[in-house]
Amino acid sequence: MITALWALGALALVFGAILGYAAIRFKVEADPLVDQIDDILPQTQCGQCGYPGCRPYAEAIAGGDIITKCPPGGEATIKKLADLMGVSLDSLDQTQNKQEKRVAYIREEDCIGCTKCIQACPVDAIVGASKQMHTILSNECTGCDLCVEPCPVNCIEMRPVQTTAERWKWDLQSIPVHVVEVK
Amino acid sequence: MPSLFQQIQAGRIWDFHGGIHPPSRKTQTSQKPIDSYSLPARLYIPQRQHIGVAGRVLVKVGDHVLKGQALTAADNAMAVPVHAPTSGTIVDICLHPSAHPSALPEPVFVLEPDGLEQWRPRHALDMLHADKAQILQRIQQAGIAGMGGAGFPSHIKAGAAAAVDYLIINAVECEPYITADDVLMQHHSDTIVQGIEILSQLLQPKAVLIGIEDDKPAAIKAMQQAVAGKNHWFVRALPVKYPSGGEKQLIQRLTNKEVPSGRRPIDIGIVVQNVGTAFAIAQAVLEDIPLISRVVTVVGQSLSRPQNMYALLGTPVHELLSACGFEPQPSQRLIMGGPMMGFTLPDARIPVVKTTNCIIAPTHEELPVAGPELDCIRCGACTEACPVNLLPQQLLWYSKAKDHTQLQAHNLQDCIECGACAYVCPSEIPLVHYYRVAKADIRETQREALKAEQAKARFEARKERLEREKQERAERNKQLAAQRQQQLADQQKQQIAEAQARTQAATTELTHAEIVAERERKKAEARAYQAAKLAAEQDIIQSAEPTLSADDRAEQDPRKAAIAAALARAKAKKAQASGEAESTSVEAATVAAAPALGNTVEPQSSSSDDAKKAAVAAAIARAKAKKAQASGEAESTSVEAATVAAAPALGNTVEPHSSSSDDAKKAAVAAAIARAKAKKAQASGEAESTSVEAATVTAAPALGNTVEPQSSSSDDAKKAAVAAAIARAKAKKAQASGEAESTSVEAATVAAAPALGNTVEPQSCSSDDAKKAAVAAAIARAKAKKAQSASNSEAATDPTQADSEPPLADSDAVLPPVPQDEPQVVAQPEPVAANPSAEDAKKAAIAAAIARAKAKKAAQNPQEPS
Amino acid sequence: MSEFLLLLVSAILVNNFVLVKFLGLCPFMGTSKKLDTALGMGLATTFVMTLASLCSYVAEQWVLIPLDLQYLRTLTFILVIAVVVQFTEMVVHKTSPALYRVLGIFLPLITTNCAVLGVALLNINANHGLIESVAYGFGGALGFSLVLVLFAAMRERLATADVPKAFQGASIGLITAGLMSLAFMGFAGLVRG
């Protein structure tokens, strides 16, 4: 009986020593997971997830937050995050479908040059200066909606992006297609 | 082992994987000559008919253009101009359905031919003396883009700088029905060869290979005759197989070389040009004929006379069809391009463009509509047919599953969308359609990923910039602080030095005379000081302009204020005596004076501050007054909402350092904001149209008021207070006459309160506050008496609050819980600007209690003055 | 030499741990959704099983038998396996963070893989020597990896196929595994004994 205990105890000690050594020898410093998650997120910095930007949300996800909080990312982002974090897709309740992409537009006749929207834009997509006309750089606008609120004269509206021939998506409705859900 | 070149010389041809053999159906049109048709009524020339960007528009509506005149100019390398196919007038430049599967509208020139066919002047290029750049420029200016179907700008391909081993002319035309290149070769082989020579001169290839399928014997013979005697020019007859005409497939057949995935033929030293493009190049360089027409095969069994046509670019398809005897069937389909790679046209207005080689108008028996899509039976026939050696079945599954990673791993980007896989599929699955959707999805995802990258970069840069600015500000502040410290230290040092000097002087023995002199000096200083003081007082009494230093002002102000109050009282009495105002106006005046008192005690603020704030408040009050008077209805809350909203807004937009010109701007801003707010209120159905006017009215006086660069603070403050008081009075009147709800009174006071509150500076010292408070209390008491005698439900003017801030007084005045009113509504607007010292708070509490008691008493005994 | 070959063939094909002995089904189903994951898992399990069979043989010979503690065999083997897996996890985390992330929870779950404990105990049953034990462990792991990779390839195709709704996911996976098992039973008789 005693020998059994001694034997097991000795074994445990030996193994513990090996593991301890291995823990120090193979120590891993950085946690690149947050970077990976941040790369997947759409970088609109809109704050709709409740965090002040995409990087804080990435850190939250790495810390265990749910991955369905990002509307601009849409389903594709959720799928990629699920793959990365090893979360199964069935267990999530899908948030709303990806909305149509919109960009902000300033009605120049109403703009008073207050620079409030410039301060609000997280990607500096608004050009202008105090008491000068403001305008949106449509190519840089991520459609995050953060500029609409601060405008004191309500001259910013969100307009859908126009479809051009290059961006045309080959209307699927004209042929009956079965899209298979990937499990 | 003979080299590749030797093998090619010997006539060897190779093959590519897969391919299909659909029935060619070319005999309908290949035997006939090329026909023309009469000028259509309108030509629709798209501004962009190639891969790249449209050129700069040169003409405008109403211009008369000549045949061959450039309608756009090429500003960069990827732009290719378009030209007028005939002389006429540009009647419109508008959007028109495009010659693209999506039929999305694109800008076109609408040309109405005048029938004269007047050419613009043409100058042939002298090939002997022209250099490469000139020839390329001519090719670009002539608007030549790849006519085999892709539309890539030809001058770019023809101007390739890298060494070219083989120039391949694509005369294969493997798609069924199409015979445009066939008849072109039959009838214009010499011009074609001239074009190929120009290309050869530009590219200097080792050999020229002309690939033609062997179902075109006449064309082969014509071309062989035309190139006879040219060194290293080979005409190769290829066994028929679709899709030999694909660029990479043709290269493989003629040279056994494969273009690596994702690369272009120039990377392996090969340039491929369509035979129609060569023809167009010859015409452009040698006869200065820009690309304004092309051969189009018009075919199909619903046409009685199918044939090839010289079609002017921009001709609507229906013109071509009617020229060929079109007999449309019910639900007739029109296909632009061939049956494999063409697309269905949504209507017949679509114009012929540079890349249109065929129009098919089939009957239902000829080209039946595809049956329903069945399930994939994994037969693998598609994989056997694919000319690019892909796995169409796997691509189908991954397209359905939207698995972009696997799609790219299976080289979806190399699919040439030839349709061979869909042709052989026994389940009639439209495979190419799936791939197109998937490709568009992948392209979109990549584009979004790129944008996300850029957005992230901009976000990081912005963060960095803000950090940097913060740092710089902190640095600057530190520096300034250090400077100030330094200054202070210096000052102190100086003072110490002076003191020391003085003490030294003092300790040194002064002669009696010196001492006397010293005494006299001091006396003189004191006298001067007194004189100055007196003079200052006189000034103040005589005028209201404070031109004294800050120290003196502080002393003078209470006196000034008292005087001002007296004046105001007098004025009010006078006004009353003349029957202008009711008794409340007296209170109003005195109330006005109180805040005026408060207002003048501002040692630290600049006059422009108060001027602005006062003006704004005045405007607001006036507008409110007008509104209350004009409508005097139950919806006054909305007005107040608008004005209250406007008031703080107006207050907000005031900035401490502006000059008078800025005032005007600010007023405009304020007006805009007020307008916007009013509009908002109106839109939400709250306010009536009068509120908009009210807002504008508010703005207008604000505009008027702010242009007073020199007014002193006390003036405007007084005005503001007066106005506020008047507004209050009027509101009370309205209520007293039983029109308004009780809330309007409180609201009026609320409006006045913040207005007045805004004009109060938080820096006032306590002694002035006390005085202010006392005055205000007295006034309020008087008001209360008057108000109560006038109406029962009025409790708004209660009183006795000895608060430190007049606004507080006002709002507490409203506090008294008269049962009928809703005091809670107004209990809140206590200006945050207040400096709540302990005693003030206590005073406020006491005052509130007293007020409540009074109110109760008043309610019980309406006639009894409290 | 030929015995080792026979042992290996037997462990890989004839008595395949997953499809014939039905051990280690949890990681078999869990990591076979993608081919890359399966490959990584196979490698990790090979490493663990070989090392574990070596260590458990050593523990048996040098600790349990001399001290007459054979009744502690199961406990000791689990301890050994747990340590080996933990060690493997640390090594993988350091050398290949991508694989570490891809395997996720299944890496420490190799501890509970009954194939690992199975191979250790089966070595004792069959009275294998040191080299034989190691060879058997290695062979078993190879068989596990082979089947895992095959199954993953099939599951990737199944994921995009028109599977009836009721069968989608694990159901069709298990049915496929059963069919694979039937196929592997065909190897019976390949190696005498």
mmCIF file with all atom_site columns, C-alpha atoms in Angstrom, chain A residues 38-39 41-43 45 52-53 79-80 98 101 112 118-125 131 137-142 152-154 163-172 174-180 182, chain B residues 48 52 98 100-102 104 373 375 397 400-402 417 430 433-434 436-437 440-441 443-445 447-448 451-456 458-463 465 655 662 665-666 669 672-673 676-677 680:
data_model
loop_
_atom_site.group_PDB
_atom_site.id
_atom_site.type_symbol
_atom_site.label_atom_id
_atom_site.label_alt_id
_atom_site.label_comp_id
_atom_site.label_asym_id
_atom_site.label_entity_id
_atom_site.label_seq_id
_atom_site.pdbx_PDB_ins_code
_atom_site.Cartn_x
_atom_site.Cartn_y
_atom_site.Cartn_z
_atom_site.occupancy
_atom_site.B_iso_or_equiv
_atom_site.pdbx_formal_charge
_atom_site.auth_seq_id
_atom_site.auth_comp_id
_atom_site.auth_asym_id
_atom_site.auth_atom_id
_atom_site.pdbx_PDB_model_num
ATOM 1  C CA . ASP A 1 38  ? -8.852  41.962 -35.994 1.00 0.00 ? 38  ASP A CA 1
ATOM 2  C CA . ASP A 1 39  ? -7.867  41.033 -39.530 1.00 0.00 ? 39  ASP A CA 1
ATOM 3  C CA . LEU A 1 41  ? -13.269 42.253 -38.799 1.00 0.00 ? 41  LEU A CA 1
ATOM 4  C CA . PRO A 1 42  ? -14.333 44.743 -41.474 1.00 0.00 ? 42  PRO A CA 1
ATOM 5  C CA . GLN A 1 43  ? -12.545 47.755 -39.919 1.00 0.00 ? 43  GLN A CA 1
ATOM 6  C CA . GLN A 1 45  ? -14.775 51.328 -36.677 1.00 0.00 ? 45  GLN A CA 1
ATOM 7  C CA . PRO A 1 52  ? -15.067 51.682 -29.518 1.00 0.00 ? 52  PRO A CA 1
ATOM 8  C CA . GLY A 1 53  ? -13.598 50.258 -32.668 1.00 0.00 ? 53  GLY A CA 1
ATOM 9  C CA . LYS A 1 79  ? -18.431 32.378 -40.503 1.00 0.00 ? 79  LYS A CA 1
ATOM 10 C CA . LYS A 1 80  ? -14.743 33.208 -40.542 1.00 0.00 ? 80  LYS A CA 1
ATOM 11 C CA . LYS A 1 98  ? -25.972 41.990 -44.491 1.00 0.00 ? 98  LYS A CA 1
ATOM 12 C CA . LYS A 1 101 ? -23.694 48.934 -48.568 1.00 0.00 ? 101 LYS A CA 1
ATOM 13 C CA . ILE A 1 112 ? -22.544 75.083 -42.217 1.00 0.00 ? 112 ILE A CA 1
ATOM 14 C CA . ILE A 1 118 ? -15.075 65.520 -39.399 1.00 0.00 ? 118 ILE A CA 1
ATOM 15 C CA . GLN A 1 119 ? -14.309 64.874 -35.772 1.00 0.00 ? 119 GLN A CA 1
ATOM 16 C CA . ALA A 1 120 ? -16.732 61.985 -35.713 1.00 0.00 ? 120 ALA A CA 1
ATOM 17 C CA . CYS A 1 121 ? -15.432 60.087 -38.733 1.00 0.00 ? 121 CYS A CA 1
ATOM 18 C CA . PRO A 1 122 ? -13.185 57.250 -37.564 1.00 0.00 ? 122 PRO A CA 1
ATOM 19 C CA . VAL A 1 123 ? -11.376 56.912 -40.885 1.00 0.00 ? 123 VAL A CA 1
ATOM 20 C CA . ASP A 1 124 ? -11.018 60.611 -41.800 1.00 0.00 ? 124 ASP A CA 1
ATOM 21 C CA . ALA A 1 125 ? -13.223 60.226 -44.848 1.00 0.00 ? 125 ALA A CA 1
ATOM 22 C CA . LYS A 1 131 ? -16.340 77.349 -41.839 1.00 0.00 ? 131 LYS A CA 1
ATOM 23 C CA . LEU A 1 137 ? -14.708 60.950 -49.830 1.00 0.00 ? 137 LEU A CA 1
ATOM 24 C CA . SER A 1 138 ? -17.037 58.205 -51.037 1.00 0.00 ? 138 SER A CA 1
ATOM 25 C CA . ASN A 1 139 ? -14.227 55.776 -51.715 1.00 0.00 ? 139 ASN A CA 1
ATOM 26 C CA . GLU A 1 140 ? -12.993 55.969 -48.140 1.00 0.00 ? 140 GLU A CA 1
ATOM 27 C CA . CYS A 1 141 ? -16.390 55.998 -46.466 1.00 0.00 ? 141 CYS A CA 1
ATOM 28 C CA . THR A 1 142 ? -17.140 52.734 -44.671 1.00 0.00 ? 142 THR A CA 1
ATOM 29 C CA . PRO A 1 152 ? -26.433 70.010 -36.289 1.00 0.00 ? 152 PRO A CA 1
ATOM 30 C CA . VAL A 1 153 ? -28.288 70.763 -39.505 1.00 0.00 ? 153 VAL A CA 1
ATOM 31 C CA . ASN A 1 154 ? -29.004 67.177 -40.521 1.00 0.00 ? 154 ASN A CA 1
ATOM 32 C CA . THR A 1 163 ? -24.249 49.165 -59.083 1.00 0.00 ? 163 THR A CA 1
ATOM 33 C CA . THR A 1 164 ? -22.036 49.434 -62.128 1.00 0.00 ? 164 THR A CA 1
ATOM 34 C CA . ALA A 1 165 ? -21.495 46.857 -64.821 1.00 0.00 ? 165 ALA A CA 1
ATOM 35 C CA . GLU A 1 166 ? -18.232 45.796 -63.193 1.00 0.00 ? 166 GLU A CA 1
ATOM 36 C CA . ARG A 1 167 ? -19.854 45.233 -59.838 1.00 0.00 ? 167 ARG A CA 1
ATOM 37 C CA . TRP A 1 168 ? -22.955 43.561 -61.226 1.00 0.00 ? 168 TRP A CA 1
ATOM 38 C CA . LYS A 1 169 ? -23.574 40.320 -59.481 1.00 0.00 ? 169 LYS A CA 1
ATOM 39 C CA . TRP A 1 170 ? -25.157 38.201 -62.228 1.00 0.00 ? 170 TRP A CA 1
ATOM 40 C CA . ASP A 1 171 ? -28.750 38.076 -61.081 1.00 0.00 ? 171 ASP A CA 1
ATOM 41 C CA . LEU A 1 172 ? -29.311 34.693 -59.560 1.00 0.00 ? 172 LEU A CA 1
ATOM 42 C CA . SER A 1 174 ? -33.173 34.126 -63.359 1.00 0.00 ? 174 SER A CA 1
ATOM 43 C CA . ILE A 1 175 ? -32.220 30.526 -62.791 1.00 0.00 ? 175 ILE A CA 1
ATOM 44 C CA . PRO A 1 176 ? -33.447 28.269 -60.040 1.00 0.00 ? 176 PRO A CA 1
ATOM 45 C CA . VAL A 1 177 ? -30.455 27.563 -57.843 1.00 0.00 ? 177 VAL A CA 1
ATOM 46 C CA . HIS A 1 178 ? -30.259 25.537 -54.698 1.00 0.00 ? 178 HIS A CA 1
ATOM 47 C CA . VAL A 1 179 ? -27.758 26.922 -52.258 1.00 0.00 ? 179 VAL A CA 1
ATOM 48 C CA . VAL A 1 180 ? -26.544 24.194 -49.967 1.00 0.00 ? 180 VAL A CA 1
ATOM 49 C CA . VAL A 1 182 ? -22.492 24.048 -45.312 1.00 0.00 ? 182 VAL A CA 1
ATOM 50 C CA . ARG B 2 48  ? -17.094 53.174 -73.469 1.00 0.00 ? 48  ARG B CA 1
ATOM 51 C CA . GLY B 2 52  ? -10.830 50.477 -69.444 1.00 0.00 ? 52  GLY B CA 1
ATOM 52 C CA . SER B 2 98  ? -25.630 48.894 -72.368 1.00 0.00 ? 98  SER B CA 1
ATOM 53 C CA . HIS B 2 100 ? -23.693 43.981 -71.394 1.00 0.00 ? 100 HIS B CA 1
ATOM 54 C CA . PRO B 2 101 ? -25.545 41.057 -69.821 1.00 0.00 ? 101 PRO B CA 1
ATOM 55 C CA . SER B 2 102 ? -26.751 43.369 -67.079 1.00 0.00 ? 102 SER B CA 1
ATOM 56 C CA . LEU B 2 104 ? -27.309 48.585 -66.924 1.00 0.00 ? 104 LEU B CA 1
ATOM 57 C CA . GLU B 2 373 ? -31.726 22.188 -63.832 1.00 0.00 ? 373 GLU B CA 1
ATOM 58 C CA . ASP B 2 375 ? -29.107 17.336 -59.814 1.00 0.00 ? 375 ASP B CA 1
ATOM 59 C CA . TRP B 2 397 ? -20.164 22.286 -55.391 1.00 0.00 ? 397 TRP B CA 1
ATOM 60 C CA . LYS B 2 400 ? -23.085 26.390 -54.288 1.00 0.00 ? 400 LYS B CA 1
ATOM 61 C CA . ALA B 2 401 ? -21.459 26.363 -50.884 1.00 0.00 ? 401 ALA B CA 1
ATOM 62 C CA . LYS B 2 402 ? -19.843 29.775 -51.474 1.00 0.00 ? 402 LYS B CA 1
ATOM 63 C CA . GLU B 2 417 ? -16.379 30.818 -69.253 1.00 0.00 ? 417 GLU B CA 1
ATOM 64 C CA . PRO B 2 430 ? -25.983 26.147 -66.019 1.00 0.00 ? 430 PRO B CA 1
ATOM 65 C CA . HIS B 2 433 ? -23.695 30.946 -64.476 1.00 0.00 ? 433 HIS B CA 1
ATOM 66 C CA . TYR B 2 434 ? -22.633 29.559 -61.126 1.00 0.00 ? 434 TYR B CA 1
ATOM 67 C CA . ARG B 2 436 ? -19.848 33.912 -62.881 1.00 0.00 ? 436 ARG B CA 1
ATOM 68 C CA . VAL B 2 437 ? -21.748 34.507 -59.673 1.00 0.00 ? 437 VAL B CA 1
ATOM 69 C CA . ALA B 2 440 ? -18.306 38.228 -58.843 1.00 0.00 ? 440 ALA B CA 1
ATOM 70 C CA . ASP B 2 441 ? -18.592 37.262 -55.166 1.00 0.00 ? 441 ASP B CA 1
ATOM 71 C CA . ARG B 2 443 ? -14.052 39.867 -56.577 1.00 0.00 ? 443 ARG B CA 1
ATOM 72 C CA . GLU B 2 444 ? -16.420 41.697 -54.244 1.00 0.00 ? 444 GLU B CA 1
ATOM 73 C CA . THR B 2 445 ? -14.923 40.048 -51.178 1.00 0.00 ? 445 THR B CA 1
ATOM 74 C CA . ARG B 2 447 ? -12.458 44.470 -52.953 1.00 0.00 ? 447 ARG B CA 1
ATOM 75 C CA . GLU B 2 448 ? -14.026 44.726 -49.488 1.00 0.00 ? 448 GLU B CA 1
ATOM 76 C CA . LYS B 2 451 ? -11.173 48.547 -48.408 1.00 0.00 ? 451 LYS B CA 1
ATOM 77 C CA . ALA B 2 452 ? -11.108 47.193 -44.885 1.00 0.00 ? 452 ALA B CA 1
ATOM 78 C CA . GLU B 2 453 ? -7.323  47.277 -44.988 1.00 0.00 ? 453 GLU B CA 1
ATOM 79 C CA . GLN B 2 454 ? -7.375  50.849 -46.147 1.00 0.00 ? 454 GLN B CA 1
ATOM 80 C CA . ALA B 2 455 ? -9.982  51.828 -43.576 1.00 0.00 ? 455 ALA B CA 1
ATOM 81 C CA . LYS B 2 456 ? -7.890  50.238 -40.870 1.00 0.00 ? 456 LYS B CA 1
ATOM 82 C CA . ARG B 2 458 ? -6.711  55.371 -42.056 1.00 0.00 ? 458 ARG B CA 1
ATOM 83 C CA . PHE B 2 459 ? -8.099  54.654 -38.632 1.00 0.00 ? 459 PHE B CA 1
ATOM 84 C CA . GLU B 2 460 ? -4.663  53.917 -37.254 1.00 0.00 ? 460 GLU B CA 1
ATOM 85 C CA . ALA B 2 461 ? -3.270  57.035 -38.903 1.00 0.00 ? 461 ALA B CA 1
ATOM 86 C CA . ARG B 2 462 ? -6.046  59.104 -37.405 1.00 0.00 ? 462 ARG B CA 1
ATOM 87 C CA . LYS B 2 463 ? -5.425  57.683 -33.970 1.00 0.00 ? 463 LYS B CA 1
ATOM 88 C CA . ARG B 2 465 ? -2.571  61.995 -35.499 1.00 0.00 ? 465 ARG B CA 1
ATOM 89 C CA . GLU B 2 655 ? -17.930 81.970 -29.327 1.00 0.00 ? 655 GLU B CA 1
ATOM 90 C CA . ASP B 2 662 ? -18.269 86.714 -37.454 1.00 0.00 ? 662 ASP B CA 1
ATOM 91 C CA . LYS B 2 665 ? -21.996 84.525 -39.786 1.00 0.00 ? 665 LYS B CA 1
ATOM 92 C CA . LYS B 2 666 ? -22.854 83.203 -36.414 1.00 0.00 ? 666 LYS B CA 1
ATOM 93 C CA . VAL B 2 669 ? -25.481 79.728 -38.420 1.00 0.00 ? 669 VAL B CA 1
ATOM 94 C CA . ALA B 2 672 ? -29.772 77.729 -39.907 1.00 0.00 ? 672 ALA B CA 1
ATOM 95 C CA . ILE B 2 673 ? -29.720 75.650 -36.820 1.00 0.00 ? 673 ILE B CA 1
ATOM 96 C CA . ALA B 2 676 ? -33.309 72.972 -38.949 1.00 0.00 ? 676 ALA B CA 1
ATOM 97 C CA . LYS B 2 677 ? -34.620 72.364 -35.517 1.00 0.00 ? 677 LYS B CA 1
ATOM 98 C CA . LYS B 2 680 ? -37.391 68.755 -37.429 1.00 0.00 ? 680 LYS B CA 1
#
